[in-house]
């Protein structure tokens, strides 16, 4: 049966309290420009009428999240006034008084309550075997992997964002599907899409799953769809839930005739193929290949250096660039590549559904495929695959090894986000602690070897890479001339691990049958 909610779960409260105290210790840590982004959104939603929210451009950090998140900032702004009303002035750019820092940090910590609740709901559905040692219980391991996730800690509580709230809603939606509460799961995901549209990446998994496993009520003996079982009522109710959520979100802006303006903010395709901090995906490898071919072409006098686009030779922290040798990549090309990368997983879920667990696996595939092939992908988006995949990692040994590779490389790729010397020991200690726990706990849980020799060698390669990029390279004269080299090398090295994990996931999808494990995931 599923893990019972009894006094034996006191450890969960201890885990949640412990990580919350750690977050409080990070209040005065370095924060990125995202801190100013959210302060500005507090100010403009508080000071300006609704009709100007998506037009205001006093700050370069204009509002580019969906309406529900704008309303979330609007609600926070009324609490912010009790701390320091000056933070709510649109003209106060880069305002960061001690009271402002305290309020914004606390707002992230408090809204993480949603994430904590979602994690507990996920843990309630995990099959706990009869083991005496708490450290070997899948529910305890899962709770630790989620609550103490290294990436989420540094992105939200040092770098500064509200991903805990958003991922909490996502995990709660997933938990509801495991519990058979599909309409509630769909409603939560609709809310999530209207809070942050990056979750469009995993919309195909939700759409196919709900259509195949909710709207079609029966399958044939060979698991193929039974067309006559289609429920018009279920489809209608599901559609009403989704449409009403979007109508509530975008309705006011449709009434104002501002929908095109809102969409232009939400989908700014002019930002370029890669984010300033290169995500470890296929385009990082593509960019490096183009740079290598360019240098080689210049040395062999096959290219005229005066005709080479400047951005391609001074890359690194640039947003828009043009490739010199390889064909330049368009948003349409990335969309096609993304769809092709996730299509096999979607087709597999349609023809060989495996309940909520099959849906979760497809969701991870969609998140990872979009991360690898998407347009202007943020490096932080790797968490969209890592966090949900944690649920599968504690259920199946084959997933545990892939999870460890994906998590280690994905987390290390976030290191460039924290580039100040003060945060260096913090990020090293946090990642080392999380990585050691992940490896030892999963290995003990399944009592097997998680990694092959080549996989272990690759992951150990992160150690010298980190020493060179974080400690040695900054002391060299190259740091001033080529400051982007550590970022480039980190992205390329980690991209290999992320793409390898994606390939391994597909192999596992088509070669392994996990129907038996699904039986362990009981409804509440």
XYZ file of C-alpha atoms in Angstrom:
524
model
C 0.000 0.000 0.000
C 1.010 3.641 -0.274
C 3.041 5.233 2.459
C 0.748 5.940 5.444
C 0.459 9.414 6.916
C 1.124 8.713 10.585
C 3.493 9.816 13.324
C 6.170 8.005 11.378
C 6.056 10.986 8.989
C 7.446 13.391 11.569
C 10.671 13.237 9.590
C 8.942 15.105 6.752
C 8.246 18.106 8.972
C 11.874 18.039 10.096
C 13.094 18.016 6.481
C 10.775 20.887 5.518
C 11.711 22.945 8.566
C 15.418 22.323 8.040
C 15.421 23.460 4.421
C 13.301 26.501 5.338
C 15.876 27.550 7.933
C 18.616 27.123 5.328
C 16.694 29.418 2.987
C 16.552 32.039 5.744
C 20.332 31.884 6.054
C 20.603 32.792 2.354
C 18.527 35.980 2.620
C 21.570 38.260 2.392
C 23.288 36.263 -0.340
C 23.982 37.548 -3.837
C 20.916 38.104 -6.015
C 20.769 38.419 -9.793
C 18.971 40.897 -12.036
C 15.868 38.725 -11.587
C 15.532 40.377 -8.188
C 15.072 43.738 -9.903
C 12.795 42.126 -12.488
C 10.329 41.079 -9.808
C 10.662 44.326 -7.865
C 9.760 46.194 -11.043
C 6.754 43.950 -11.582
C 5.629 44.644 -8.027
C 5.874 48.349 -8.760
C 4.121 48.449 -12.118
C 1.217 46.188 -11.095
C 0.741 48.240 -7.924
C 1.132 51.716 -9.406
C -0.386 51.416 -12.870
C -3.840 50.492 -14.159
C -4.354 47.083 -15.750
C -4.380 48.604 -19.243
C -0.719 49.662 -18.898
C 0.791 46.534 -17.383
C 2.012 45.052 -20.660
C 2.979 48.423 -22.171
C 5.110 49.851 -19.352
C 8.796 49.986 -20.375
C 10.487 52.406 -17.982
C 12.672 49.487 -16.946
C 14.287 47.133 -19.437
C 12.756 44.314 -17.397
C 9.257 44.571 -18.806
C 6.413 42.281 -17.727
C 6.699 39.112 -19.823
C 4.846 36.505 -17.737
C 1.165 35.525 -18.213
C -1.621 37.464 -16.441
C -2.024 35.174 -13.424
C 1.569 35.860 -12.411
C 0.963 39.585 -12.869
C -1.965 39.299 -10.463
C 0.270 37.333 -8.094
C 2.726 40.260 -8.117
C -0.197 42.640 -7.626
C -1.244 40.765 -4.503
C 2.314 40.702 -3.155
C 2.662 44.435 -3.755
C 0.054 45.222 -1.101
C 2.115 43.315 1.447
C 5.302 44.943 0.157
C 3.920 48.362 1.053
C 4.143 47.363 4.725
C 7.902 46.798 4.378
C 9.054 49.671 2.151
C 6.665 51.610 -0.084
C 9.567 53.017 -2.083
C 10.070 49.659 -3.801
C 6.666 50.167 -5.430
C 7.709 53.279 -7.376
C 8.208 52.414 -11.048
C 10.947 55.047 -11.363
C 13.046 53.551 -8.545
C 15.135 51.346 -10.800
C 17.519 48.884 -9.119
C 16.042 49.706 -5.728
C 17.218 47.198 -3.127
C 16.878 48.532 0.397
C 17.338 46.037 3.270
C 13.568 45.969 3.783
C 13.024 45.289 0.083
C 15.511 42.427 0.112
C 13.922 40.973 3.235
C 10.408 41.154 1.796
C 11.248 39.619 -1.558
C 13.312 36.834 -0.010
C 10.575 36.044 2.509
C 7.944 36.044 -0.233
C 9.816 33.217 -1.971
C 10.287 31.269 1.263
C 6.628 31.597 2.295
C 5.195 30.669 -1.121
C 7.377 27.553 -1.014
C 4.684 26.163 1.292
C 2.904 25.137 -1.922
C 5.975 23.161 -2.969
C 6.287 21.492 0.446
C 2.641 20.415 0.361
C 3.010 19.089 -3.189
C 6.096 17.080 -2.241
C 4.205 15.458 0.622
C 1.355 14.555 -1.729
C 3.838 12.967 -4.121
C 5.490 11.020 -1.302
C 2.137 9.650 -0.159
C 1.879 7.785 -3.454
C 5.308 6.177 -3.264
C 5.516 2.500 -2.399
C 7.483 2.055 0.829
C 8.872 -1.409 1.365
C 9.189 -2.820 4.865
C 12.645 -1.595 5.788
C 13.830 -0.650 9.237
C 16.178 2.111 8.133
C 14.398 5.382 7.342
C 17.245 6.384 5.026
C 16.324 3.474 2.747
C 12.642 4.356 2.458
C 11.702 5.594 -1.061
C 9.377 8.240 0.400
C 12.164 9.702 2.538
C 14.628 9.682 -0.370
C 12.089 11.330 -2.673
C 11.242 14.012 -0.119
C 14.921 14.838 0.313
C 15.617 14.867 -3.434
C 12.794 17.368 -3.921
C 12.884 19.556 -0.808
C 16.671 19.816 -0.780
C 17.111 19.963 -4.547
C 20.330 21.861 -5.193
C 19.165 23.540 -8.386
C 15.946 24.831 -6.885
C 17.745 26.156 -3.809
C 20.299 28.235 -5.690
C 17.948 29.428 -8.435
C 15.219 30.590 -6.053
C 17.007 31.518 -2.853
C 20.283 32.913 -4.169
C 19.787 33.816 -7.835
C 16.135 34.733 -7.050
C 12.946 33.423 -8.655
C 9.626 31.871 -7.640
C 10.134 28.396 -9.087
C 9.195 26.688 -5.817
C 5.643 27.985 -6.103
C 5.411 27.002 -9.771
C 6.938 23.556 -9.418
C 4.743 23.011 -6.398
C 1.671 23.452 -8.580
C 3.178 21.152 -11.221
C 3.994 18.388 -8.718
C 0.579 18.733 -7.115
C -1.013 18.356 -10.536
C 1.045 15.203 -11.155
C 0.091 13.835 -7.727
C -3.596 14.382 -8.476
C -3.282 12.337 -11.664
C -1.666 9.507 -9.690
C -4.610 9.722 -7.298
C -7.097 9.497 -10.178
C -8.286 13.090 -9.690
C -7.732 14.020 -13.318
C -9.981 17.076 -13.539
C -8.235 18.628 -10.554
C -4.858 17.830 -12.115
C -5.915 19.472 -15.384
C -7.217 22.530 -13.525
C -3.947 22.954 -11.639
C -1.948 22.684 -14.849
C -4.185 25.283 -16.527
C -3.435 27.643 -13.661
C 0.266 26.876 -14.012
C 0.271 27.748 -17.726
C -1.236 31.115 -16.873
C 1.428 31.741 -14.262
C 4.426 30.895 -16.446
C 4.166 29.890 -20.081
C 7.442 27.964 -20.138
C 5.329 24.985 -19.069
C 3.920 24.912 -22.587
C 6.888 22.606 -23.169
C 5.077 19.791 -21.373
C 1.559 20.583 -22.606
C 1.662 17.811 -25.266
C 2.139 15.198 -22.533
C -0.868 16.518 -20.628
C -3.018 16.762 -23.752
C -2.336 13.238 -25.018
C -2.636 11.687 -21.558
C -5.969 13.300 -20.718
C -7.409 12.507 -24.125
C -6.186 8.903 -24.154
C -6.597 7.903 -20.521
C -9.432 10.155 -19.332
C -11.660 10.959 -22.295
C -11.336 7.397 -23.620
C -12.558 5.312 -20.713
C -11.532 1.836 -21.912
C -8.750 0.086 -23.826
C -8.681 -3.182 -25.708
C -6.825 -6.220 -24.390
C -3.711 -5.204 -26.333
C -3.912 -1.705 -24.766
C -5.006 -0.101 -28.056
C -7.693 2.560 -27.879
C -11.317 1.501 -27.799
C -12.860 4.228 -29.930
C -16.420 3.620 -28.771
C -15.421 4.395 -25.180
C -14.929 8.088 -25.897
C -16.794 10.155 -23.299
C -18.275 13.362 -24.697
C -19.173 14.446 -21.181
C -15.625 14.080 -19.862
C -14.201 15.869 -22.896
C -16.692 18.721 -22.486
C -16.043 19.164 -18.770
C -12.292 19.057 -19.352
C -12.577 21.641 -22.108
C -14.705 23.926 -19.963
C -12.163 23.810 -17.135
C -9.279 24.719 -19.429
C -11.140 27.366 -21.437
C -12.624 29.052 -18.362
C -9.176 29.289 -16.757
C -7.699 30.927 -19.837
C -10.743 33.178 -20.227
C -10.324 34.398 -16.656
C -6.633 35.038 -17.292
C -6.673 36.683 -20.710
C -10.283 37.910 -20.787
C -9.593 41.416 -19.439
C -6.856 41.972 -22.019
C -9.063 40.675 -24.827
C -11.710 43.168 -23.708
C -9.069 45.935 -23.821
C -7.947 44.845 -27.301
C -4.430 44.169 -25.959
C -4.044 40.453 -26.692
C -1.449 40.994 -29.479
C 0.599 43.185 -27.137
C 0.466 40.579 -24.374
C 1.553 37.835 -26.785
C 4.419 39.985 -28.085
C 5.736 40.144 -24.521
C 5.221 36.447 -23.828
C 6.888 35.237 -27.040
C 9.819 37.572 -27.879
C 11.435 35.580 -30.687
C 13.899 38.406 -31.374
C 15.909 37.420 -28.295
C 18.000 34.947 -30.238
C 18.696 31.224 -30.333
C 20.572 30.975 -27.020
C 20.080 32.654 -23.677
C 22.929 34.775 -22.339
C 24.006 31.880 -20.137
C 24.149 29.072 -22.672
C 21.893 26.186 -21.709
C 23.666 22.813 -22.042
C 21.744 21.661 -25.110
C 22.248 20.809 -28.761
C 22.595 24.467 -29.740
C 25.560 24.933 -27.405
C 27.309 22.169 -29.354
C 26.115 23.712 -32.615
C 27.484 27.142 -31.683
C 30.848 25.719 -30.676
C 31.049 23.700 -33.893
C 30.385 26.880 -35.867
C 33.059 28.792 -33.940
C 35.577 25.985 -34.422
C 34.869 25.843 -38.166
C 35.155 29.624 -38.359
C 38.568 29.682 -36.672
C 39.730 26.837 -38.873
C 38.398 28.574 -41.976
C 40.228 31.800 -41.130
C 43.505 29.986 -40.470
C 43.228 28.106 -43.759
C 42.276 31.378 -45.470
C 38.983 29.917 -46.601
C 37.020 32.679 -44.869
C 37.415 36.439 -44.993
C 37.626 37.621 -41.388
C 36.185 41.018 -42.326
C 32.961 39.367 -43.520
C 32.439 37.224 -40.442
C 29.559 38.411 -38.205
C 31.088 39.990 -35.122
C 28.819 38.180 -32.640
C 29.952 34.789 -33.859
C 33.568 35.573 -32.935
C 32.958 37.341 -29.648
C 30.260 34.957 -28.405
C 29.576 34.057 -24.856
C 27.271 36.532 -23.171
C 25.435 37.577 -26.283
C 21.824 37.020 -27.150
C 21.484 37.483 -30.889
C 24.127 36.000 -33.127
C 24.561 34.837 -36.664
C 26.401 31.669 -37.562
C 29.358 32.032 -39.879
C 29.776 28.582 -41.417
C 26.810 26.479 -40.372
C 23.285 27.549 -41.351
C 21.702 30.010 -38.945
C 18.904 28.468 -36.897
C 15.390 29.933 -36.971
C 12.592 29.639 -34.381
C 10.659 27.447 -36.831
C 13.622 25.072 -37.145
C 13.860 24.682 -33.368
C 10.109 24.073 -33.167
C 10.317 21.306 -35.760
C 13.306 19.728 -34.008
C 11.503 19.880 -30.673
C 8.331 18.288 -32.014
C 10.304 15.529 -33.712
C 12.233 14.846 -30.489
C 9.096 14.349 -28.374
C 6.831 12.752 -30.996
C 7.961 9.130 -30.340
C 7.192 9.520 -26.615
C 3.736 10.920 -27.371
C 2.975 8.171 -29.877
C 4.140 5.542 -27.386
C 1.843 6.928 -24.694
C -1.101 6.873 -27.103
C -0.621 3.308 -28.296
C 0.894 1.840 -25.115
C -0.573 3.844 -22.225
C 0.718 3.019 -18.774
C -1.515 5.158 -16.623
C -0.220 8.110 -14.650
C 3.259 6.660 -14.495
C 3.492 6.481 -18.277
C 2.255 10.063 -18.384
C 4.988 11.160 -15.992
C 7.650 9.494 -18.115
C 6.296 11.218 -21.228
C 6.243 14.543 -19.369
C 9.934 14.178 -18.531
C 10.685 13.350 -22.171
C 8.798 16.444 -23.361
C 10.576 18.676 -20.845
C 13.982 17.316 -21.793
C 13.329 17.336 -25.548
C 12.207 20.966 -25.373
C 15.251 21.847 -23.285
C 17.636 20.259 -25.778
C 16.087 21.597 -28.985
C 14.064 24.660 -27.914
C 14.525 28.314 -28.860
C 16.198 30.674 -26.356
C 16.131 28.066 -23.596
C 17.107 29.185 -20.109
C 19.582 26.949 -18.328
C 17.209 26.865 -15.340
C 14.628 25.000 -17.444
C 16.526 21.761 -16.803
C 14.699 21.646 -13.452
C 11.476 20.979 -15.340
C 12.864 17.550 -16.172
C 14.886 16.892 -13.008
C 12.172 17.502 -10.403
C 9.392 15.326 -11.910
C 11.932 12.642 -12.798
C 12.746 12.312 -9.097
C 9.461 10.418 -8.672
C 10.551 7.762 -11.157
C 14.118 7.591 -9.822
C 12.994 6.125 -6.479
C 10.749 3.553 -8.148
C 13.029 1.860 -10.647
C 16.758 1.182 -10.670
C 17.040 1.793 -14.422
C 15.721 5.325 -13.886
C 17.939 5.927 -10.868
C 21.154 5.805 -12.904
C 19.824 8.077 -15.650
C 18.460 10.453 -13.027
C 21.843 10.726 -11.334
C 23.596 11.564 -14.623
C 20.940 14.117 -15.608
C 20.816 15.707 -12.166
C 24.581 15.988 -11.729
C 25.232 17.504 -15.158
C 22.116 19.660 -15.074
C 22.919 21.043 -11.644
C 26.544 21.712 -12.461
C 25.471 23.660 -15.561
C 23.817 26.146 -13.161
C 27.155 27.042 -11.562
C 27.771 30.068 -13.852
C 24.609 31.686 -12.453
C 26.501 32.283 -9.200
C 29.752 33.917 -10.224
C 30.668 35.893 -7.101
C 33.495 34.663 -4.882
C 31.362 34.737 -1.737
C 28.907 32.164 -3.135
C 31.601 29.770 -4.423
C 31.926 27.681 -1.217
C 28.138 27.737 -0.755
C 27.317 26.330 -4.177
C 30.115 23.753 -3.974
C 29.020 22.542 -0.532
C 25.319 22.412 -1.456
C 25.894 20.550 -4.704
C 28.388 18.162 -3.176
C 25.977 17.340 -0.339
C 23.053 16.776 -2.688
C 25.112 14.713 -5.151
C 26.580 12.462 -2.450
C 23.151 11.909 -0.911
C 21.573 11.150 -4.301
C 24.210 8.591 -5.199
C 24.478 6.820 -1.843
C 20.738 6.722 -1.140
C 19.731 5.464 -4.593
C 22.531 2.914 -4.607
C 21.479 1.643 -1.174
C 17.805 1.641 -2.165
C 18.289 -0.610 -5.177
C 21.453 -2.346 -3.967
C 22.983 -2.223 -7.406
C 25.578 -0.371 -9.442
C 24.091 2.867 -10.758
C 26.772 3.885 -13.268
C 28.961 2.195 -15.824
C 32.693 2.883 -15.796
C 32.474 5.345 -18.692
C 29.561 7.186 -17.050
C 31.467 7.451 -13.781
C 34.555 8.775 -15.571
C 32.467 11.399 -17.364
C 30.862 12.629 -14.137
C 34.201 12.678 -12.311
C 35.416 14.913 -15.131
C 33.250 17.642 -13.618
C 35.748 17.911 -10.745
C 38.777 19.102 -12.801
C 36.401 21.127 -14.979
C 35.144 22.929 -11.900
C 38.640 23.535 -10.555
C 39.777 25.057 -13.845
C 36.669 27.175 -14.477
C 36.081 28.358 -10.913
C 39.595 28.629 -9.477
C 42.348 28.553 -12.111
C 40.982 30.358 -15.161
C 39.928 33.557 -13.293
C 43.589 34.014 -12.265
C 44.902 33.875 -15.847
C 45.349 36.758 -18.270
C 42.800 35.104 -20.580
C 40.014 36.034 -18.172
C 39.966 39.637 -19.429
C 40.217 38.785 -23.115
C 37.988 35.698 -23.172
C 35.705 35.839 -20.116
C 33.133 33.568 -21.762
C 35.421 30.522 -22.054
C 34.424 28.902 -18.705
C 30.745 29.309 -19.581
C 31.300 27.854 -23.042
C 33.258 24.851 -21.771
C 30.740 24.203 -18.981
C 27.774 24.313 -21.374
C 29.417 22.012 -23.909
C 30.582 19.458 -21.346
C 27.215 19.352 -19.587
C 25.345 19.236 -22.898
C 26.958 15.869 -23.588
C 25.587 14.472 -20.330
C 22.102 15.915 -20.799
C 21.801 14.604 -24.367
C 23.165 11.214 -23.267
C 20.510 11.019 -20.528
C 17.823 11.876 -23.100
C 18.970 9.055 -25.365
C 19.092 6.634 -22.427
C 15.549 7.629 -21.493
C 14.298 6.805 -24.961
C 16.058 3.439 -24.946
C 14.457 2.682 -21.593
C 11.047 3.800 -22.849
C 10.998 1.334 -25.727
C 12.844 -1.592 -24.153
C 11.573 -1.816 -20.586
C 8.114 -2.749 -19.329
C 7.235 -1.136 -16.025
C 3.603 -2.126 -15.691
C 4.351 -3.879 -12.447
C 5.625 -0.781 -10.784
C 2.470 1.086 -11.726
C 0.569 -1.212 -9.427
C 2.625 0.106 -6.536
C 1.482 3.675 -7.170
C -1.851 3.502 -5.415
C -4.539 6.124 -5.279
C -4.912 7.971 -2.052
